[in-house]
PDB file of C-alpha atoms in Angstrom:
ATOM      1  CA  UNK A   1     234.256  38.846 125.496  1.00 42.00           C
ATOM      2  CA  UNK A   2     231.884  40.885 127.685  1.00 45.00           C
ATOM      3  CA  UNK A   3     233.654  42.503 130.660  1.00 43.00           C
ATOM      4  CA  UNK A   4     231.793  41.653 133.875  1.00 44.00           C
ATOM      5  CA  UNK A   5     229.816  44.514 135.336  1.00 44.00           C
ATOM      6  CA  UNK A   6     227.972  43.408 138.474  1.00 45.00           C
ATOM      7  CA  UNK A   7     231.238  41.891 139.799  1.00 40.00           C
ATOM      8  CA  UNK A   8     232.757  45.267 139.859  1.00 43.00           C
ATOM      9  CA  UNK A   9     229.863  46.814 141.748  1.00 47.00           C
ATOM     10  CA  UNK A  10     229.207  50.552 141.872  1.00 46.00           C
ATOM     11  CA  UNK A  11     231.943  51.182 144.310  1.00 43.00           C
ATOM     12  CA  UNK A  12     234.515  49.343 142.330  1.00 44.00           C
ATOM     13  CA  UNK A  13     233.429  51.208 139.246  1.00 46.00           C
ATOM     14  CA  UNK A  14     234.046  54.386 140.957  1.00 44.00           C
ATOM     15  CA  UNK A  15     237.419  53.165 142.262  1.00 46.00           C
ATOM     16  CA  UNK A  16     238.419  52.410 138.625  1.00 48.00           C
ATOM     17  CA  UNK A  17     238.030  56.067 137.649  1.00 48.00           C
ATOM     18  CA  UNK A  18     239.061  58.210 140.644  1.00 54.00           C
ATOM     19  CA  UNK A  19     239.274  61.436 138.581  1.00 59.00           C
ATOM     20  CA  UNK A  20     235.697  61.191 137.247  1.00 57.00           C
ATOM     21  CA  UNK A  21     233.311  63.992 137.968  1.00 71.00           C
ATOM     22  CA  UNK A  22     229.983  62.156 137.823  1.00 84.00           C
ATOM     23  CA  UNK A  23     228.271  58.810 137.076  1.00 91.00           C
ATOM     24  CA  UNK A  24     228.734  57.336 133.559  1.00 92.00           C
ATOM     25  CA  UNK A  25     226.839  54.267 132.312  1.00 94.00           C
ATOM     26  CA  UNK A  26     226.696  52.406 129.003  1.00 94.00           C
ATOM     27  CA  UNK A  27     224.130  53.908 126.721  1.00 95.00           C
ATOM     28  CA  UNK A  28     220.885  51.965 126.534  1.00 96.00           C
ATOM     29  CA  UNK A  29     218.188  51.829 123.733  1.00 97.00           C
ATOM     30  CA  UNK A  30     214.658  50.552 124.057  1.00 96.00           C
ATOM     31  CA  UNK A  31     212.728  47.799 122.405  1.00 97.00           C
ATOM     32  CA  UNK A  32     209.675  45.504 123.091  1.00 97.00           C
ATOM     33  CA  UNK A  33     211.836  42.496 122.394  1.00 98.00           C
ATOM     34  CA  UNK A  34     215.132  41.280 123.758  1.00 99.00           C
ATOM     35  CA  UNK A  35     217.537  38.399 124.164  1.00 99.00           C
ATOM     36  CA  UNK A  36     219.193  37.777 127.631  1.00 99.00           C
ATOM     37  CA  UNK A  37     222.959  37.595 127.734  1.00 98.00           C
ATOM     38  CA  UNK A  38     224.773  35.887 130.670  1.00 97.00           C
ATOM     39  CA  UNK A  39     227.123  38.247 132.437  1.00 94.00           C
ATOM     40  CA  UNK A  40     229.411  36.325 134.848  1.00 94.00           C
ATOM     41  CA  UNK A  41     230.026  38.703 137.668  1.00 92.00           C
ATOM     42  CA  UNK A  42     233.047  36.970 139.076  1.00 94.00           C
ATOM     43  CA  UNK A  43     235.393  35.697 136.193  1.00 93.00           C
ATOM     44  CA  UNK A  44     237.196  33.441 138.605  1.00 96.00           C
ATOM     45  CA  UNK A  45     233.951  31.463 139.042  1.00 97.00           C
ATOM     46  CA  UNK A  46     233.008  31.047 135.434  1.00 97.00           C
ATOM     47  CA  UNK A  47     232.356  27.518 134.294  1.00 98.00           C
ATOM     48  CA  UNK A  48     234.422  25.444 131.869  1.00 97.00           C
ATOM     49  CA  UNK A  49     233.710  25.884 129.054  1.00 96.00           C
ATOM     50  CA  UNK A  50     232.873  29.520 129.962  1.00 98.00           C
ATOM     51  CA  UNK A  51     229.230  30.701 129.911  1.00 98.00           C
ATOM     52  CA  UNK A  52     230.084  34.469 130.040  1.00 96.00           C
ATOM     53  CA  UNK A  53     228.704  36.139 127.031  1.00 96.00           C
ATOM     54  CA  UNK A  54     226.433  33.350 125.968  1.00 98.00           C
ATOM     55  CA  UNK A  55     222.655  33.539 125.455  1.00 99.00           C
ATOM     56  CA  UNK A  56     219.660  32.354 127.471  1.00 99.00           C
ATOM     57  CA  UNK A  57     218.151  29.335 125.713  1.00 98.00           C
ATOM     58  CA  UNK A  58     215.586  26.687 126.706  1.00 98.00           C
ATOM     59  CA  UNK A  59     216.025  23.006 127.474  1.00 98.00           C
ATOM     60  CA  UNK A  60     212.915  21.002 126.581  1.00 96.00           C
ATOM     61  CA  UNK A  61     211.882  18.458 129.289  1.00 95.00           C
ATOM     62  CA  UNK A  62     208.306  17.681 128.370  1.00 91.00           C
ATOM     63  CA  UNK A  63     205.225  19.133 126.670  1.00 88.00           C
ATOM     64  CA  UNK A  64     205.425  22.937 127.096  1.00 83.00           C
ATOM     65  CA  UNK A  65     208.039  22.464 129.975  1.00 92.00           C
ATOM     66  CA  UNK A  66     211.558  23.862 129.725  1.00 96.00           C
ATOM     67  CA  UNK A  67     214.481  24.480 131.996  1.00 98.00           C
ATOM     68  CA  UNK A  68     216.283  27.682 131.319  1.00 98.00           C
ATOM     69  CA  UNK A  69     219.801  27.078 130.031  1.00 98.00           C
ATOM     70  CA  UNK A  70     222.406  28.779 127.775  1.00 98.00           C
ATOM     71  CA  UNK A  71     223.994  28.577 124.409  1.00 98.00           C
ATOM     72  CA  UNK A  72     226.804  30.288 122.555  1.00 97.00           C
ATOM     73  CA  UNK A  73     224.651  30.043 119.371  1.00 97.00           C
ATOM     74  CA  UNK A  74     222.656  33.303 119.028  1.00 96.00           C
ATOM     75  CA  UNK A  75     220.290  31.552 116.559  1.00 96.00           C
ATOM     76  CA  UNK A  76     218.734  29.583 119.349  1.00 97.00           C
ATOM     77  CA  UNK A  77     218.594  32.355 121.881  1.00 98.00           C
ATOM     78  CA  UNK A  78     215.070  32.831 123.270  1.00 98.00           C
ATOM     79  CA  UNK A  79     213.315  35.973 122.244  1.00 98.00           C
ATOM     80  CA  UNK A  80     211.616  37.668 125.298  1.00 98.00           C
ATOM     81  CA  UNK A  81     209.317  40.493 126.058  1.00 98.00           C
ATOM     82  CA  UNK A  82     207.941  41.976 129.149  1.00 97.00           C
ATOM     83  CA  UNK A  83     204.162  41.496 129.256  1.00 94.00           C
ATOM     84  CA  UNK A  84     202.062  44.063 131.178  1.00 91.00           C
ATOM     85  CA  UNK A  85     200.563  47.437 131.308  1.00 90.00           C
ATOM     86  CA  UNK A  86     202.645  50.483 132.175  1.00 88.00           C
ATOM     87  CA  UNK A  87     201.303  50.163 135.692  1.00 90.00           C
ATOM     88  CA  UNK A  88     202.162  46.516 135.846  1.00 89.00           C
ATOM     89  CA  UNK A  89     205.738  47.197 134.752  1.00 89.00           C
ATOM     90  CA  UNK A  90     206.146  50.107 137.099  1.00 87.00           C
ATOM     91  CA  UNK A  91     204.992  48.197 140.238  1.00 87.00           C
ATOM     92  CA  UNK A  92     206.677  44.943 139.414  1.00 86.00           C
ATOM     93  CA  UNK A  93     203.503  43.067 138.415  1.00 88.00           C
ATOM     94  CA  UNK A  94     204.592  42.178 134.965  1.00 91.00           C
ATOM     95  CA  UNK A  95     205.968  38.934 133.754  1.00 94.00           C
ATOM     96  CA  UNK A  96     208.629  37.939 131.208  1.00 97.00           C
ATOM     97  CA  UNK A  97     207.383  35.964 128.163  1.00 97.00           C
ATOM     98  CA  UNK A  98     208.787  34.093 125.177  1.00 97.00           C
ATOM     99  CA  UNK A  99     206.605  32.553 122.420  1.00 96.00           C
ATOM    100  CA  UNK A 100     207.052  28.844 121.869  1.00 93.00           C
ATOM    101  CA  UNK A 101     205.453  26.074 119.791  1.00 90.00           C
ATOM    102  CA  UNK A 102     203.511  26.016 116.587  1.00 90.00           C
ATOM    103  CA  UNK A 103     201.377  27.958 116.427  1.00 93.00           C
ATOM    104  CA  UNK A 104     202.995  30.158 119.066  1.00 95.00           C
ATOM    105  CA  UNK A 105     201.844  30.096 122.697  1.00 95.00           C
ATOM    106  CA  UNK A 106     203.078  32.110 125.664  1.00 95.00           C
ATOM    107  CA  UNK A 107     205.811  30.555 127.800  1.00 95.00           C
ATOM    108  CA  UNK A 108     206.512  32.420 130.966  1.00 96.00           C
ATOM    109  CA  UNK A 109     209.672  32.804 133.076  1.00 96.00           C
ATOM    110  CA  UNK A 110     209.046  31.506 136.583  1.00 95.00           C
ATOM    111  CA  UNK A 111     211.205  30.801 139.623  1.00 96.00           C
ATOM    112  CA  UNK A 112     210.477  27.518 141.496  1.00 95.00           C
ATOM    113  CA  UNK A 113     212.106  27.082 144.938  1.00 95.00           C
ATOM    114  CA  UNK A 114     214.523  24.125 145.158  1.00 95.00           C
ATOM    115  CA  UNK A 115     213.290  21.588 147.668  1.00 93.00           C
ATOM    116  CA  UNK A 116     216.669  21.036 149.290  1.00 92.00           C
ATOM    117  CA  UNK A 117     217.637  24.732 149.598  1.00 94.00           C
ATOM    118  CA  UNK A 118     216.236  27.734 151.573  1.00 94.00           C
ATOM    119  CA  UNK A 119     217.731  30.276 149.165  1.00 96.00           C
ATOM    120  CA  UNK A 120     217.882  28.703 145.756  1.00 97.00           C
ATOM    121  CA  UNK A 121     215.206  28.749 142.959  1.00 97.00           C
ATOM    122  CA  UNK A 122     215.337  27.131 139.535  1.00 97.00           C
ATOM    123  CA  UNK A 123     214.337  29.224 136.488  1.00 97.00           C
ATOM    124  CA  UNK A 124     211.746  27.639 134.175  1.00 96.00           C
ATOM    125  CA  UNK A 125     210.119  28.724 130.868  1.00 96.00           C
ATOM    126  CA  UNK A 126     206.722  26.935 130.908  1.00 93.00           C
ATOM    127  CA  UNK A 127     203.437  27.368 129.189  1.00 91.00           C
ATOM    128  CA  UNK A 128     201.051  29.695 131.001  1.00 80.00           C
ATOM    129  CA  UNK A 129     201.404  31.240 134.422  1.00 72.00           C
ATOM    130  CA  UNK A 130     199.843  28.638 136.692  1.00 63.00           C
ATOM    131  CA  UNK A 131     201.480  26.704 139.472  1.00 67.00           C
ATOM    132  CA  UNK A 132     203.501  27.553 142.460  1.00 71.00           C
ATOM    133  CA  UNK A 133     206.354  29.535 140.850  1.00 78.00           C
ATOM    134  CA  UNK A 134     207.184  33.234 141.270  1.00 88.00           C
ATOM    135  CA  UNK A 135     206.309  34.773 137.866  1.00 86.00           C
ATOM    136  CA  UNK A 136     207.106  38.339 138.786  1.00 89.00           C
ATOM    137  CA  UNK A 137     210.259  38.808 136.676  1.00 92.00           C
ATOM    138  CA  UNK A 138     211.149  41.775 134.482  1.00 93.00           C
ATOM    139  CA  UNK A 139     213.917  44.250 133.502  1.00 95.00           C
ATOM    140  CA  UNK A 140     214.981  46.763 136.159  1.00 93.00           C
ATOM    141  CA  UNK A 141     213.901  50.307 135.324  1.00 88.00           C
ATOM    142  CA  UNK A 142     214.533  53.787 136.870  1.00 84.00           C
ATOM    143  CA  UNK A 143     216.349  54.542 139.173  1.00 87.00           C
ATOM    144  CA  UNK A 144     218.520  51.388 138.424  1.00 90.00           C
ATOM    145  CA  UNK A 145     221.266  52.546 135.974  1.00 93.00           C
ATOM    146  CA  UNK A 146     221.921  49.044 134.717  1.00 94.00           C
ATOM    147  CA  UNK A 147     218.865  47.248 133.077  1.00 96.00           C
ATOM    148  CA  UNK A 148     218.960  43.543 134.073  1.00 96.00           C
ATOM    149  CA  UNK A 149     216.598  40.698 134.795  1.00 97.00           C
ATOM    150  CA  UNK A 150     215.093  40.799 138.360  1.00 95.00           C
ATOM    151  CA  UNK A 151     214.974  39.431 140.928  1.00 93.00           C
ATOM    152  CA  UNK A 152     218.843  39.381 141.415  1.00 92.00           C
ATOM    153  CA  UNK A 153     221.234  37.331 141.599  1.00 94.00           C
ATOM    154  CA  UNK A 154     221.209  34.507 139.082  1.00 98.00           C
ATOM    155  CA  UNK A 155     223.717  31.596 138.904  1.00 98.00           C
ATOM    156  CA  UNK A 156     224.652  29.058 136.331  1.00 99.00           C
ATOM    157  CA  UNK A 157     225.062  25.500 137.627  1.00 98.00           C
ATOM    158  CA  UNK A 158     225.759  22.146 136.082  1.00 98.00           C
ATOM    159  CA  UNK A 159     222.919  19.670 136.708  1.00 97.00           C
ATOM    160  CA  UNK A 160     222.117  16.182 135.415  1.00 97.00           C
ATOM    161  CA  UNK A 161     218.618  15.916 133.916  1.00 97.00           C
ATOM    162  CA  UNK A 162     216.646  12.637 134.173  1.00 96.00           C
ATOM    163  CA  UNK A 163     214.849  13.518 130.955  1.00 96.00           C
ATOM    164  CA  UNK A 164     218.055  13.171 129.018  1.00 97.00           C
ATOM    165  CA  UNK A 165     219.304  10.020 130.909  1.00 97.00           C
ATOM    166  CA  UNK A 166     221.367  11.915 133.433  1.00 97.00           C
ATOM    167  CA  UNK A 167     223.219  14.112 130.914  1.00 98.00           C
ATOM    168  CA  UNK A 168     224.572  17.260 132.384  1.00 98.00           C
ATOM    169  CA  UNK A 169     223.365  20.661 131.304  1.00 98.00           C
ATOM    170  CA  UNK A 170     223.959  24.293 132.530  1.00 99.00           C
ATOM    171  CA  UNK A 171     220.844  25.377 134.324  1.00 98.00           C
ATOM    172  CA  UNK A 172     220.031  28.929 135.412  1.00 99.00           C
ATOM    173  CA  UNK A 173     218.955  29.418 138.939  1.00 98.00           C
ATOM    174  CA  UNK A 174     218.428  32.373 141.274  1.00 98.00           C
ATOM    175  CA  UNK A 175     220.118  32.829 144.620  1.00 97.00           C
ATOM    176  CA  UNK A 176     218.389  34.832 147.315  1.00 95.00           C
ATOM    177  CA  UNK A 177     220.660  37.285 149.160  1.00 94.00           C
ATOM    178  CA  UNK A 178     220.213  37.116 152.956  1.00 94.00           C
ATOM    179  CA  UNK A 179     221.685  38.829 155.985  1.00 94.00           C
ATOM    180  CA  UNK A 180     223.364  36.699 158.560  1.00 90.00           C
ATOM    181  CA  UNK A 181     223.058  37.042 162.291  1.00 90.00           C
ATOM    182  CA  UNK A 182     226.298  39.040 162.355  1.00 92.00           C
ATOM    183  CA  UNK A 183     224.785  41.557 159.880  1.00 93.00           C
ATOM    184  CA  UNK A 184     226.941  40.340 157.010  1.00 94.00           C
ATOM    185  CA  UNK A 185     225.270  40.031 153.627  1.00 94.00           C
ATOM    186  CA  UNK A 186     225.325  36.537 152.275  1.00 93.00           C
ATOM    187  CA  UNK A 187     225.001  36.027 148.544  1.00 93.00           C
ATOM    188  CA  UNK A 188     224.451  32.287 148.869  1.00 94.00           C
ATOM    189  CA  UNK A 189     226.175  31.318 145.584  1.00 96.00           C
ATOM    190  CA  UNK A 190     226.337  27.518 145.525  1.00 96.00           C
ATOM    191  CA  UNK A 191     229.773  25.926 145.226  1.00 95.00           C
ATOM    192  CA  UNK A 192     230.629  25.176 141.623  1.00 96.00           C
ATOM    193  CA  UNK A 193     228.103  27.639 140.192  1.00 98.00           C
ATOM    194  CA  UNK A 194     228.870  30.923 138.374  1.00 98.00           C
ATOM    195  CA  UNK A 195     227.185  34.141 139.684  1.00 97.00           C
ATOM    196  CA  UNK A 196     225.383  35.997 136.945  1.00 96.00           C
ATOM    197  CA  UNK A 197     223.526  39.031 135.947  1.00 95.00           C
ATOM    198  CA  UNK A 198     221.199  38.533 132.872  1.00 98.00           C
ATOM    199  CA  UNK A 199     221.496  41.536 130.571  1.00 98.00           C
ATOM    200  CA  UNK A 200     218.887  42.372 127.918  1.00 98.00           C
ATOM    201  CA  UNK A 201     220.128  42.761 124.313  1.00 99.00           C
ATOM    202  CA  UNK A 202     217.601  44.599 122.043  1.00 98.00           C
ATOM    203  CA  UNK A 203     215.946  42.403 119.479  1.00 98.00           C
ATOM    204  CA  UNK A 204     212.996  42.776 117.090  1.00 97.00           C
ATOM    205  CA  UNK A 205     209.806  41.250 118.305  1.00 96.00           C
ATOM    206  CA  UNK A 206     208.347  39.213 115.449  1.00 94.00           C
ATOM    207  CA  UNK A 207     204.823  39.474 114.121  1.00 94.00           C
ATOM    208  CA  UNK A 208     202.719  36.569 115.222  1.00 95.00           C
ATOM    209  CA  UNK A 209     201.223  34.180 112.613  1.00 94.00           C
ATOM    210  CA  UNK A 210     197.561  33.391 112.319  1.00 93.00           C
ATOM    211  CA  UNK A 211     196.278  30.968 114.945  1.00 93.00           C
ATOM    212  CA  UNK A 212     198.670  32.078 117.656  1.00 95.00           C
ATOM    213  CA  UNK A 213     197.405  32.054 121.181  1.00 94.00           C
ATOM    214  CA  UNK A 214     200.223  34.532 122.212  1.00 95.00           C
ATOM    215  CA  UNK A 215     199.614  38.264 122.088  1.00 95.00           C
ATOM    216  CA  UNK A 216     202.050  41.121 121.860  1.00 96.00           C
ATOM    217  CA  UNK A 217     199.316  43.709 122.794  1.00 95.00           C
ATOM    218  CA  UNK A 218     200.860  44.480 126.085  1.00 94.00           C
ATOM    219  CA  UNK A 219     204.576  43.864 125.220  1.00 97.00           C
ATOM    220  CA  UNK A 220     206.234  46.717 127.087  1.00 96.00           C
ATOM    221  CA  UNK A 221     209.039  48.882 125.763  1.00 95.00           C
ATOM    222  CA  UNK A 222     212.138  47.865 127.748  1.00 95.00           C
ATOM    223  CA  UNK A 223     215.560  49.376 128.259  1.00 96.00           C
ATOM    224  CA  UNK A 224     218.148  47.131 126.667  1.00 98.00           C
ATOM    225  CA  UNK A 225     221.691  47.229 125.119  1.00 98.00           C
ATOM    226  CA  UNK A 226     222.151  47.268 121.310  1.00 97.00           C
ATOM    227  CA  UNK A 227     225.183  44.947 121.655  1.00 96.00           C
ATOM    228  CA  UNK A 228     226.203  43.730 125.060  1.00 95.00           C
ATOM    229  CA  UNK A 229     229.523  42.309 123.673  1.00 90.00           C
ATOM    230  CA  UNK A 230     230.679  45.696 122.420  1.00 89.00           C
ATOM    231  CA  UNK A 231     230.408  47.458 125.824  1.00 88.00           C
ATOM    232  CA  UNK A 232     233.800  48.569 127.254  1.00 88.00           C
ATOM    233  CA  UNK A 233     232.742  48.267 130.906  1.00 82.00           C
ATOM    234  CA  UNK A 234     236.021  49.767 132.410  1.00 85.00           C
ATOM    235  CA  UNK A 235     235.137  53.153 130.860  1.00 89.00           C
ATOM    236  CA  UNK A 236     232.069  53.476 133.084  1.00 88.00           C
ATOM    237  CA  UNK A 237     231.777  54.493 136.733  1.00 85.00           C
ATOM    238  CA  UNK A 238     229.239  55.353 139.454  1.00 82.00           C
ATOM    239  CA  UNK A 239     230.855  58.700 140.558  1.00 82.00           C
TER     240      UNK A 239
END
């Protein structure tokens, strides 16, 4: 299993290695394609069955409409790429895309605010980039030492979907961090949900067949891990 990283935090990583002489982080590679791996940052809050170490997948709920969920089956993991120019990526104006359908068309990650919450948004993977969602997602770059999907923090929650007659699925959402009146940081993790970081695992971006409306022309080179599951997180530290 993947050892949680964000749960440790940089300070905890440092405390775990008091004799270290400098920061040390897992080696990263680069690719223009990647899968996203769920990293539960507080093991005590993982779901049952656990979602830690599983892959981001999609849950079809209509024509070109998908919730973002998870699966332990790597063969159904969605293949993503960050779409944008170097300037777009640098200044956070890119978006994160996966090709879907036949012939392939672009499905874009977006965050849509939950109507009954001031801090929670649901992650969707729908065709195009229209609508009211926040489409500015990507993989953190320099100076962030850990590449992960932004904005932070994600959560995995069980939710009944009407499209499937009320059957429960694990849905990925994003919880906005706020600061209370007392100055305390509030992570706003909903009860019963697992806090996550979504880590990119390098993957080969496929060639598109004739007739595709998707384009990989601006698929950016992205930092990623060759094998998230093999990372021995306790070896690493911030100081």
